[in-house]
């Protein structure tokens, strides 16, 4: 299967409506324009939300770094990504008898309405991004993935068009060029 993909990096974009999105739309388009990573628009592939587990497992098998890109919704991801986790990370494949994801990297890429200063103890949202993203980190840990620092675009209403362009370039560079962790 891996011969079918030329890229090491798989970016799973989980945005329920990329057409009306500003941030994730631009980030996704930049990745697609460069063509250096495999972009998988989850809501476009599964408008009926019926996930093809075999196809998704094959995609994961074929890539070394898995990026989960999504807008922060209620301190987590949009629901289809949770459904994806529940369906795809099967016992005997991802854990307890299978270790298909072991040694692969997990990178989260998130846009959030709240600004960075709101995400701290005493701030508007009380907790840090690192604290709120623990379920993703714990899942990575459970299946033997290496959790890498996320790329976060925060305070999206204050992000100017110029800043968004810089984010698009920096994000594409990050997912593509972040040196692989040595374990
Ligand atoms: C259902 C819903 C829940 C949201 N929850 C949060 C949240 O918990 N924290 C936050 O900072 N922003 C939250 N937001 C704002 C989104 O993160 C923001 O609209 C999104 O990142 C913008 O990206 P886009 O331009 O790609 O749509 C929420 C938005 C929606 C629609």
JSON list of N, CA and C in Angstrom, two decimals, residues 7-81:
[
{"chain": "A", "resi": 7, "resn": "UNK", "atom": "N", "xyz": [4.14, 10.52, -0.42]},
{"chain": "A", "resi": 7, "resn": "UNK", "atom": "CA", "xyz": [4.43, 11.42, 0.70]},
{"chain": "A", "resi": 7, "resn": "UNK", "atom": "C", "xyz": [4.54, 10.66, 2.00]},
{"chain": "A", "resi": 8, "resn": "UNK", "atom": "N", "xyz": [5.35, 11.23, 2.91]},
{"chain": "A", "resi": 8, "resn": "UNK", "atom": "CA", "xyz": [5.47, 10.67, 4.26]},
{"chain": "A", "resi": 8, "resn": "UNK", "atom": "C", "xyz": [4.37, 11.18, 5.17]},
{"chain": "A", "resi": 9, "resn": "UNK", "atom": "N", "xyz": [3.81, 12.33, 4.79]},
{"chain": "A", "resi": 9, "resn": "UNK", "atom": "CA", "xyz": [2.92, 13.04, 5.71]},
{"chain": "A", "resi": 9, "resn": "UNK", "atom": "C", "xyz": [1.47, 12.97, 5.22]},
{"chain": "A", "resi": 10, "resn": "UNK", "atom": "N", "xyz": [0.59, 12.55, 6.13]},
{"chain": "A", "resi": 10, "resn": "UNK", "atom": "CA", "xyz": [-0.85, 12.53, 5.86]},
{"chain": "A", "resi": 10, "resn": "UNK", "atom": "C", "xyz": [-1.51, 13.60, 6.71]},
{"chain": "A", "resi": 11, "resn": "UNK", "atom": "N", "xyz": [-2.23, 14.52, 6.07]},
{"chain": "A", "resi": 11, "resn": "UNK", "atom": "CA", "xyz": [-2.96, 15.54, 6.81]},
{"chain": "A", "resi": 11, "resn": "UNK", "atom": "C", "xyz": [-4.45, 15.25, 6.70]},
{"chain": "A", "resi": 12, "resn": "UNK", "atom": "N", "xyz": [-5.05, 14.90, 7.82]},
{"chain": "A", "resi": 12, "resn": "UNK", "atom": "CA", "xyz": [-6.48, 14.63, 7.87]},
{"chain": "A", "resi": 12, "resn": "UNK", "atom": "C", "xyz": [-7.18, 15.92, 8.30]},
{"chain": "A", "resi": 13, "resn": "UNK", "atom": "N", "xyz": [-7.92, 16.50, 7.38]},
{"chain": "A", "resi": 13, "resn": "UNK", "atom": "CA", "xyz": [-8.60, 17.77, 7.67]},
{"chain": "A", "resi": 13, "resn": "UNK", "atom": "C", "xyz": [-10.03, 17.46, 8.10]},
{"chain": "A", "resi": 14, "resn": "UNK", "atom": "N", "xyz": [-10.36, 17.87, 9.33]},
{"chain": "A", "resi": 14, "resn": "UNK", "atom": "CA", "xyz": [-11.70, 17.58, 9.85]},
{"chain": "A", "resi": 14, "resn": "UNK", "atom": "C", "xyz": [-12.43, 18.90, 10.14]},
{"chain": "A", "resi": 15, "resn": "UNK", "atom": "N", "xyz": [-12.93, 19.51, 9.08]},
{"chain": "A", "resi": 15, "resn": "UNK", "atom": "CA", "xyz": [-13.72, 20.74, 9.20]},
{"chain": "A", "resi": 15, "resn": "UNK", "atom": "C", "xyz": [-15.07, 20.47, 8.55]},
{"chain": "A", "resi": 16, "resn": "UNK", "atom": "N", "xyz": [-16.19, 20.67, 9.28]},
{"chain": "A", "resi": 16, "resn": "UNK", "atom": "CA", "xyz": [-17.50, 20.31, 8.72]},
{"chain": "A", "resi": 16, "resn": "UNK", "atom": "C", "xyz": [-17.92, 21.15, 7.52]},
{"chain": "A", "resi": 17, "resn": "UNK", "atom": "N", "xyz": [-17.33, 22.33, 7.34]},
{"chain": "A", "resi": 17, "resn": "UNK", "atom": "CA", "xyz": [-17.73, 23.14, 6.20]},
{"chain": "A", "resi": 17, "resn": "UNK", "atom": "C", "xyz": [-16.56, 24.01, 5.73]},
{"chain": "A", "resi": 18, "resn": "UNK", "atom": "N", "xyz": [-15.70, 23.40, 4.95]},
{"chain": "A", "resi": 18, "resn": "UNK", "atom": "CA", "xyz": [-14.50, 24.13, 4.50]},
{"chain": "A", "resi": 18, "resn": "UNK", "atom": "C", "xyz": [-14.85, 25.30, 3.60]},
{"chain": "A", "resi": 19, "resn": "UNK", "atom": "N", "xyz": [-16.01, 25.22, 2.93]},
{"chain": "A", "resi": 19, "resn": "UNK", "atom": "CA", "xyz": [-16.38, 26.31, 2.01]},
{"chain": "A", "resi": 19, "resn": "UNK", "atom": "C", "xyz": [-16.58, 27.62, 2.76]},
{"chain": "A", "resi": 20, "resn": "UNK", "atom": "N", "xyz": [-17.15, 27.55, 3.97]},
{"chain": "A", "resi": 20, "resn": "UNK", "atom": "CA", "xyz": [-17.38, 28.78, 4.73]},
{"chain": "A", "resi": 20, "resn": "UNK", "atom": "C", "xyz": [-16.25, 29.07, 5.72]},
{"chain": "A", "resi": 21, "resn": "UNK", "atom": "N", "xyz": [-15.29, 28.18, 5.79]},
{"chain": "A", "resi": 21, "resn": "UNK", "atom": "CA", "xyz": [-14.14, 28.37, 6.68]},
{"chain": "A", "resi": 21, "resn": "UNK", "atom": "C", "xyz": [-13.19, 29.43, 6.13]},
{"chain": "A", "resi": 22, "resn": "UNK", "atom": "N", "xyz": [-12.55, 30.17, 7.01]},
{"chain": "A", "resi": 22, "resn": "UNK", "atom": "CA", "xyz": [-11.50, 31.09, 6.56]},
{"chain": "A", "resi": 22, "resn": "UNK", "atom": "C", "xyz": [-10.13, 30.47, 6.82]},
{"chain": "A", "resi": 23, "resn": "UNK", "atom": "N", "xyz": [-9.89, 30.06, 8.07]},
{"chain": "A", "resi": 23, "resn": "UNK", "atom": "CA", "xyz": [-8.56, 29.62, 8.46]},
{"chain": "A", "resi": 23, "resn": "UNK", "atom": "C", "xyz": [-8.21, 28.25, 7.86]},
{"chain": "A", "resi": 24, "resn": "UNK", "atom": "N", "xyz": [-9.03, 27.26, 8.16]},
{"chain": "A", "resi": 24, "resn": "UNK", "atom": "CA", "xyz": [-8.70, 25.91, 7.69]},
{"chain": "A", "resi": 24, "resn": "UNK", "atom": "C", "xyz": [-8.76, 25.79, 6.17]},
{"chain": "A", "resi": 25, "resn": "UNK", "atom": "N", "xyz": [-9.60, 26.58, 5.56]},
{"chain": "A", "resi": 25, "resn": "UNK", "atom": "CA", "xyz": [-9.67, 26.58, 4.09]},
{"chain": "A", "resi": 25, "resn": "UNK", "atom": "C", "xyz": [-8.31, 27.02, 3.52]},
{"chain": "A", "resi": 26, "resn": "UNK", "atom": "N", "xyz": [-7.80, 28.13, 4.05]},
{"chain": "A", "resi": 26, "resn": "UNK", "atom": "CA", "xyz": [-6.53, 28.66, 3.53]},
{"chain": "A", "resi": 26, "resn": "UNK", "atom": "C", "xyz": [-5.37, 27.69, 3.83]},
{"chain": "A", "resi": 27, "resn": "UNK", "atom": "N", "xyz": [-5.35, 27.15, 5.04]},
{"chain": "A", "resi": 27, "resn": "UNK", "atom": "CA", "xyz": [-4.27, 26.21, 5.39]},
{"chain": "A", "resi": 27, "resn": "UNK", "atom": "C", "xyz": [-4.31, 24.98, 4.48]},
{"chain": "A", "resi": 28, "resn": "UNK", "atom": "N", "xyz": [-5.52, 24.49, 4.25]},
{"chain": "A", "resi": 28, "resn": "UNK", "atom": "CA", "xyz": [-5.68, 23.28, 3.42]},
{"chain": "A", "resi": 28, "resn": "UNK", "atom": "C", "xyz": [-5.27, 23.56, 1.98]},
{"chain": "A", "resi": 29, "resn": "UNK", "atom": "N", "xyz": [-5.71, 24.70, 1.47]},
{"chain": "A", "resi": 29, "resn": "UNK", "atom": "CA", "xyz": [-5.37, 25.04, 0.08]},
{"chain": "A", "resi": 29, "resn": "UNK", "atom": "C", "xyz": [-3.86, 25.18, -0.11]},
{"chain": "A", "resi": 30, "resn": "UNK", "atom": "N", "xyz": [-3.19, 25.72, 0.90]},
{"chain": "A", "resi": 30, "resn": "UNK", "atom": "CA", "xyz": [-1.73, 25.88, 0.78]},
{"chain": "A", "resi": 30, "resn": "UNK", "atom": "C", "xyz": [-1.05, 24.51, 0.73]},
{"chain": "A", "resi": 31, "resn": "UNK", "atom": "N", "xyz": [-1.52, 23.59, 1.56]},
{"chain": "A", "resi": 31, "resn": "UNK", "atom": "CA", "xyz": [-0.95, 22.23, 1.52]},
{"chain": "A", "resi": 31, "resn": "UNK", "atom": "C", "xyz": [-1.18, 21.60, 0.16]},
{"chain": "A", "resi": 32, "resn": "UNK", "atom": "N", "xyz": [-2.40, 21.77, -0.36]},
{"chain": "A", "resi": 32, "resn": "UNK", "atom": "CA", "xyz": [-2.74, 21.15, -1.66]},
{"chain": "A", "resi": 32, "resn": "UNK", "atom": "C", "xyz": [-1.96, 21.81, -2.79]},
{"chain": "A", "resi": 33, "resn": "UNK", "atom": "N", "xyz": [-1.76, 23.11, -2.69]},
{"chain": "A", "resi": 33, "resn": "UNK", "atom": "CA", "xyz": [-1.00, 23.83, -3.73]},
{"chain": "A", "resi": 33, "resn": "UNK", "atom": "C", "xyz": [0.43, 23.31, -3.80]},
{"chain": "A", "resi": 34, "resn": "UNK", "atom": "N", "xyz": [1.03, 23.06, -2.64]},
{"chain": "A", "resi": 34, "resn": "UNK", "atom": "CA", "xyz": [2.42, 22.59, -2.62]},
{"chain": "A", "resi": 34, "resn": "UNK", "atom": "C", "xyz": [2.54, 21.13, -3.05]},
{"chain": "A", "resi": 35, "resn": "UNK", "atom": "N", "xyz": [1.53, 20.34, -2.72]},
{"chain": "A", "resi": 35, "resn": "UNK", "atom": "CA", "xyz": [1.50, 18.95, -3.17]},
{"chain": "A", "resi": 35, "resn": "UNK", "atom": "C", "xyz": [2.52, 18.02, -2.52]},
{"chain": "A", "resi": 36, "resn": "UNK", "atom": "N", "xyz": [3.10, 18.45, -1.39]},
{"chain": "A", "resi": 36, "resn": "UNK", "atom": "CA", "xyz": [4.15, 17.64, -0.77]},
{"chain": "A", "resi": 36, "resn": "UNK", "atom": "C", "xyz": [3.62, 16.67, 0.29]},
{"chain": "A", "resi": 37, "resn": "UNK", "atom": "N", "xyz": [2.36, 16.85, 0.66]},
{"chain": "A", "resi": 37, "resn": "UNK", "atom": "CA", "xyz": [1.77, 15.96, 1.66]},
{"chain": "A", "resi": 37, "resn": "UNK", "atom": "C", "xyz": [0.44, 15.44, 1.13]},
{"chain": "A", "resi": 38, "resn": "UNK", "atom": "N", "xyz": [-0.02, 14.33, 1.68]},
{"chain": "A", "resi": 38, "resn": "UNK", "atom": "CA", "xyz": [-1.33, 13.78, 1.29]},
{"chain": "A", "resi": 38, "resn": "UNK", "atom": "C", "xyz": [-2.40, 14.47, 2.11]},
{"chain": "A", "resi": 39, "resn": "UNK", "atom": "N", "xyz": [-3.33, 15.14, 1.45]},
{"chain": "A", "resi": 39, "resn": "UNK", "atom": "CA", "xyz": [-4.41, 15.84, 2.15]},
{"chain": "A", "resi": 39, "resn": "UNK", "atom": "C", "xyz": [-5.70, 15.04, 2.03]},
{"chain": "A", "resi": 40, "resn": "UNK", "atom": "N", "xyz": [-6.32, 14.78, 3.16]},
{"chain": "A", "resi": 40, "resn": "UNK", "atom": "CA", "xyz": [-7.51, 13.92, 3.22]},
{"chain": "A", "resi": 40, "resn": "UNK", "atom": "C", "xyz": [-8.62, 14.71, 3.91]},
{"chain": "A", "resi": 41, "resn": "UNK", "atom": "N", "xyz": [-9.55, 15.24, 3.11]},
{"chain": "A", "resi": 41, "resn": "UNK", "atom": "CA", "xyz": [-10.64, 16.06, 3.67]},
{"chain": "A", "resi": 41, "resn": "UNK", "atom": "C", "xyz": [-11.76, 15.14, 4.16]},
{"chain": "A", "resi": 42, "resn": "UNK", "atom": "N", "xyz": [-11.75, 14.89, 5.44]},
{"chain": "A", "resi": 42, "resn": "UNK", "atom": "CA", "xyz": [-12.59, 13.84, 6.00]},
{"chain": "A", "resi": 42, "resn": "UNK", "atom": "C", "xyz": [-14.09, 14.05, 5.74]},
{"chain": "A", "resi": 43, "resn": "UNK", "atom": "N", "xyz": [-14.57, 15.29, 5.94]},
{"chain": "A", "resi": 43, "resn": "UNK", "atom": "CA", "xyz": [-16.01, 15.54, 5.74]},
{"chain": "A", "resi": 43, "resn": "UNK", "atom": "C", "xyz": [-16.40, 15.48, 4.27]},
{"chain": "A", "resi": 44, "resn": "UNK", "atom": "N", "xyz": [-15.47, 15.76, 3.37]},
{"chain": "A", "resi": 44, "resn": "UNK", "atom": "CA", "xyz": [-15.77, 15.64, 1.93]},
{"chain": "A", "resi": 44, "resn": "UNK", "atom": "C", "xyz": [-15.80, 14.18, 1.51]},
{"chain": "A", "resi": 45, "resn": "UNK", "atom": "N", "xyz": [-14.88, 13.39, 2.07]},
{"chain": "A", "resi": 45, "resn": "UNK", "atom": "CA", "xyz": [-14.82, 11.97, 1.72]},
{"chain": "A", "resi": 45, "resn": "UNK", "atom": "C", "xyz": [-16.04, 11.23, 2.28]},
{"chain": "A", "resi": 46, "resn": "UNK", "atom": "N", "xyz": [-16.49, 11.65, 3.47]},
{"chain": "A", "resi": 46, "resn": "UNK", "atom": "CA", "xyz": [-17.61, 10.95, 4.12]},
{"chain": "A", "resi": 46, "resn": "UNK", "atom": "C", "xyz": [-18.76, 11.90, 4.44]},
{"chain": "A", "resi": 47, "resn": "UNK", "atom": "N", "xyz": [-19.46, 12.41, 3.41]},
{"chain": "A", "resi": 47, "resn": "UNK", "atom": "CA", "xyz": [-20.60, 13.31, 3.70]},
{"chain": "A", "resi": 47, "resn": "UNK", "atom": "C", "xyz": [-21.70, 12.61, 4.49]},
{"chain": "A", "resi": 48, "resn": "UNK", "atom": "N", "xyz": [-21.75, 11.27, 4.37]},
{"chain": "A", "resi": 48, "resn": "UNK", "atom": "CA", "xyz": [-22.75, 10.52, 5.14]},
{"chain": "A", "resi": 48, "resn": "UNK", "atom": "C", "xyz": [-22.17, 10.02, 6.47]},
{"chain": "A", "resi": 49, "resn": "UNK", "atom": "N", "xyz": [-20.91, 10.38, 6.72]},
{"chain": "A", "resi": 49, "resn": "UNK", "atom": "CA", "xyz": [-20.21, 10.01, 7.97]},
{"chain": "A", "resi": 49, "resn": "UNK", "atom": "C", "xyz": [-20.03, 8.50, 8.14]},
{"chain": "A", "resi": 50, "resn": "UNK", "atom": "N", "xyz": [-20.14, 7.75, 7.04]},
{"chain": "A", "resi": 50, "resn": "UNK", "atom": "CA", "xyz": [-19.89, 6.30, 7.13]},
{"chain": "A", "resi": 50, "resn": "UNK", "atom": "C", "xyz": [-18.43, 6.05, 6.76]},
{"chain": "A", "resi": 51, "resn": "UNK", "atom": "N", "xyz": [-17.62, 5.85, 7.77]},
{"chain": "A", "resi": 51, "resn": "UNK", "atom": "CA", "xyz": [-16.18, 5.79, 7.57]},
{"chain": "A", "resi": 51, "resn": "UNK", "atom": "C", "xyz": [-15.76, 4.42, 7.04]},
{"chain": "A", "resi": 52, "resn": "UNK", "atom": "N", "xyz": [-14.96, 4.43, 5.98]},
{"chain": "A", "resi": 52, "resn": "UNK", "atom": "CA", "xyz": [-14.41, 3.19, 5.42]},
{"chain": "A", "resi": 52, "resn": "UNK", "atom": "C", "xyz": [-13.15, 2.84, 6.22]},
{"chain": "A", "resi": 53, "resn": "UNK", "atom": "N", "xyz": [-13.31, 1.95, 7.16]},
{"chain": "A", "resi": 53, "resn": "UNK", "atom": "CA", "xyz": [-12.23, 1.66, 8.11]},
{"chain": "A", "resi": 53, "resn": "UNK", "atom": "C", "xyz": [-11.01, 1.07, 7.39]},
{"chain": "A", "resi": 54, "resn": "UNK", "atom": "N", "xyz": [-11.24, 0.18, 6.45]},
{"chain": "A", "resi": 54, "resn": "UNK", "atom": "CA", "xyz": [-10.12, -0.47, 5.74]},
{"chain": "A", "resi": 54, "resn": "UNK", "atom": "C", "xyz": [-9.31, 0.58, 4.98]},
{"chain": "A", "resi": 55, "resn": "UNK", "atom": "N", "xyz": [-10.01, 1.48, 4.28]},
{"chain": "A", "resi": 55, "resn": "UNK", "atom": "CA", "xyz": [-9.31, 2.54, 3.54]},
{"chain": "A", "resi": 55, "resn": "UNK", "atom": "C", "xyz": [-8.54, 3.46, 4.49]},
{"chain": "A", "resi": 56, "resn": "UNK", "atom": "N", "xyz": [-9.14, 3.79, 5.60]},
{"chain": "A", "resi": 56, "resn": "UNK", "atom": "CA", "xyz": [-8.48, 4.70, 6.55]},
{"chain": "A", "resi": 56, "resn": "UNK", "atom": "C", "xyz": [-7.26, 4.03, 7.19]},
{"chain": "A", "resi": 57, "resn": "UNK", "atom": "N", "xyz": [-7.38, 2.77, 7.50]},
{"chain": "A", "resi": 57, "resn": "UNK", "atom": "CA", "xyz": [-6.22, 2.07, 8.09]},
{"chain": "A", "resi": 57, "resn": "UNK", "atom": "C", "xyz": [-5.09, 1.98, 7.07]},
{"chain": "A", "resi": 58, "resn": "UNK", "atom": "N", "xyz": [-5.45, 1.75, 5.79]},
{"chain": "A", "resi": 58, "resn": "UNK", "atom": "CA", "xyz": [-4.42, 1.68, 4.75]},
{"chain": "A", "resi": 58, "resn": "UNK", "atom": "C", "xyz": [-3.71, 3.03, 4.59]},
{"chain": "A", "resi": 59, "resn": "UNK", "atom": "N", "xyz": [-4.47, 4.11, 4.68]},
{"chain": "A", "resi": 59, "resn": "UNK", "atom": "CA", "xyz": [-3.86, 5.44, 4.59]},
{"chain": "A", "resi": 59, "resn": "UNK", "atom": "C", "xyz": [-2.88, 5.67, 5.74]},
{"chain": "A", "resi": 60, "resn": "UNK", "atom": "N", "xyz": [-3.30, 5.29, 6.93]},
{"chain": "A", "resi": 60, "resn": "UNK", "atom": "CA", "xyz": [-2.41, 5.46, 8.09]},
{"chain": "A", "resi": 60, "resn": "UNK", "atom": "C", "xyz": [-1.17, 4.59, 7.94]},
{"chain": "A", "resi": 61, "resn": "UNK", "atom": "N", "xyz": [-1.36, 3.36, 7.48]},
{"chain": "A", "resi": 61, "resn": "UNK", "atom": "CA", "xyz": [-0.22, 2.46, 7.29]},
{"chain": "A", "resi": 61, "resn": "UNK", "atom": "C", "xyz": [0.83, 3.07, 6.36]},
{"chain": "A", "resi": 62, "resn": "UNK", "atom": "N", "xyz": [0.35, 3.82, 5.39]},
{"chain": "A", "resi": 62, "resn": "UNK", "atom": "CA", "xyz": [1.22, 4.29, 4.30]},
{"chain": "A", "resi": 62, "resn": "UNK", "atom": "C", "xyz": [1.98, 5.57, 4.62]},
{"chain": "A", "resi": 63, "resn": "UNK", "atom": "N", "xyz": [1.73, 6.17, 5.77]},
{"chain": "A", "resi": 63, "resn": "UNK", "atom": "CA", "xyz": [2.39, 7.45, 6.09]},
{"chain": "A", "resi": 63, "resn": "UNK", "atom": "C", "xyz": [3.10, 7.37, 7.45]},
{"chain": "A", "resi": 64, "resn": "UNK", "atom": "N", "xyz": [4.12, 8.24, 7.58]},
{"chain": "A", "resi": 64, "resn": "UNK", "atom": "CA", "xyz": [4.93, 8.22, 8.81]},
{"chain": "A", "resi": 64, "resn": "UNK", "atom": "C", "xyz": [4.48, 9.26, 9.83]},
{"chain": "A", "resi": 65, "resn": "UNK", "atom": "N", "xyz": [4.02, 10.40, 9.30]},
{"chain": "A", "resi": 65, "resn": "UNK", "atom": "CA", "xyz": [3.56, 11.48, 10.19]},
{"chain": "A", "resi": 65, "resn": "UNK", "atom": "C", "xyz": [2.09, 11.75, 9.89]},
{"chain": "A", "resi": 66, "resn": "UNK", "atom": "N", "xyz": [1.28, 11.71, 10.93]},
{"chain": "A", "resi": 66, "resn": "UNK", "atom": "CA", "xyz": [-0.15, 11.94, 10.77]},
{"chain": "A", "resi": 66, "resn": "UNK", "atom": "C", "xyz": [-0.49, 13.29, 11.40]},
{"chain": "A", "resi": 67, "resn": "UNK", "atom": "N", "xyz": [-1.04, 14.18, 10.59]},
{"chain": "A", "resi": 67, "resn": "UNK", "atom": "CA", "xyz": [-1.45, 15.50, 11.09]},
{"chain": "A", "resi": 67, "resn": "UNK", "atom": "C", "xyz": [-2.98, 15.52, 11.15]},
{"chain": "A", "resi": 68, "resn": "UNK", "atom": "N", "xyz": [-3.50, 15.92, 12.28]},
{"chain": "A", "resi": 68, "resn": "UNK", "atom": "CA", "xyz": [-4.96, 16.08, 12.43]},
{"chain": "A", "resi": 68, "resn": "UNK", "atom": "C", "xyz": [-5.23, 17.58, 12.49]},
{"chain": "A", "resi": 69, "resn": "UNK", "atom": "N", "xyz": [-5.85, 18.09, 11.44]},
{"chain": "A", "resi": 69, "resn": "UNK", "atom": "CA", "xyz": [-6.11, 19.53, 11.34]},
{"chain": "A", "resi": 69, "resn": "UNK", "atom": "C", "xyz": [-7.60, 19.80, 11.54]},
{"chain": "A", "resi": 70, "resn": "UNK", "atom": "N", "xyz": [-7.92, 20.68, 12.48]},
{"chain": "A", "resi": 70, "resn": "UNK", "atom": "CA", "xyz": [-9.35, 20.95, 12.75]},
{"chain": "A", "resi": 70, "resn": "UNK", "atom": "C", "xyz": [-9.54, 22.26, 13.51]},
{"chain": "A", "resi": 71, "resn": "UNK", "atom": "N", "xyz": [-10.76, 22.80, 13.41]},
{"chain": "A", "resi": 71, "resn": "UNK", "atom": "CA", "xyz": [-11.10, 23.96, 14.25]},
{"chain": "A", "resi": 71, "resn": "UNK", "atom": "C", "xyz": [-11.43, 23.46, 15.65]},
{"chain": "A", "resi": 72, "resn": "UNK", "atom": "N", "xyz": [-11.02, 24.21, 16.65]},
{"chain": "A", "resi": 72, "resn": "UNK", "atom": "CA", "xyz": [-11.30, 23.84, 18.05]},
{"chain": "A", "resi": 72, "resn": "UNK", "atom": "C", "xyz": [-12.79, 24.04, 18.29]},
{"chain": "A", "resi": 73, "resn": "UNK", "atom": "N", "xyz": [-13.51, 22.95, 18.57]},
{"chain": "A", "resi": 73, "resn": "UNK", "atom": "CA", "xyz": [-14.94, 23.00, 18.85]},
{"chain": "A", "resi": 73, "resn": "UNK", "atom": "C", "xyz": [-15.15, 22.46, 20.26]},
{"chain": "A", "resi": 74, "resn": "UNK", "atom": "N", "xyz": [-15.65, 23.28, 21.13]},
{"chain": "A", "resi": 74, "resn": "UNK", "atom": "CA", "xyz": [-15.88, 22.87, 22.52]},
{"chain": "A", "resi": 74, "resn": "UNK", "atom": "C", "xyz": [-14.67, 22.13, 23.09]},
{"chain": "A", "resi": 75, "resn": "UNK", "atom": "N", "xyz": [-13.53, 22.81, 22.93]},
{"chain": "A", "resi": 75, "resn": "UNK", "atom": "CA", "xyz": [-12.27, 22.33, 23.52]},
{"chain": "A", "resi": 75, "resn": "UNK", "atom": "C", "xyz": [-11.84, 20.97, 22.98]},
{"chain": "A", "resi": 76, "resn": "UNK", "atom": "N", "xyz": [-12.30, 20.65, 21.80]},
{"chain": "A", "resi": 76, "resn": "UNK", "atom": "CA", "xyz": [-11.96, 19.37, 21.19]},
{"chain": "A", "resi": 76, "resn": "UNK", "atom": "C", "xyz": [-12.09, 19.50, 19.68]},
{"chain": "A", "resi": 77, "resn": "UNK", "atom": "N", "xyz": [-12.29, 18.37, 19.02]},
{"chain": "A", "resi": 77, "resn": "UNK", "atom": "CA", "xyz": [-12.41, 18.39, 17.56]},
{"chain": "A", "resi": 77, "resn": "UNK", "atom": "C", "xyz": [-13.88, 18.31, 17.15]},
{"chain": "A", "resi": 78, "resn": "UNK", "atom": "N", "xyz": [-14.18, 18.66, 15.89]},
{"chain": "A", "resi": 78, "resn": "UNK", "atom": "CA", "xyz": [-15.51, 18.35, 15.37]},
{"chain": "A", "resi": 78, "resn": "UNK", "atom": "C", "xyz": [-15.78, 16.85, 15.48]},
{"chain": "A", "resi": 79, "resn": "UNK", "atom": "N", "xyz": [-17.07, 16.49, 15.53]},
{"chain": "A", "resi": 79, "resn": "UNK", "atom": "CA", "xyz": [-17.45, 15.14, 15.95]},
{"chain": "A", "resi": 79, "resn": "UNK", "atom": "C", "xyz": [-17.00, 14.03, 15.00]},
{"chain": "A", "resi": 80, "resn": "UNK", "atom": "N", "xyz": [-16.88, 14.31, 13.71]},
{"chain": "A", "resi": 80, "resn": "UNK", "atom": "CA", "xyz": [-16.50, 13.24, 12.79]},
{"chain": "A", "resi": 80, "resn": "UNK", "atom": "C", "xyz": [-15.10, 12.70, 13.10]},
{"chain": "A", "resi": 81, "resn": "UNK", "atom": "N", "xyz": [-14.25, 13.55, 13.64]},
{"chain": "A", "resi": 81, "resn": "UNK", "atom": "CA", "xyz": [-12.91, 13.08, 13.98]},
{"chain": "A", "resi": 81, "resn": "UNK", "atom": "C", "xyz": [-12.95, 12.12, 15.17]}
]
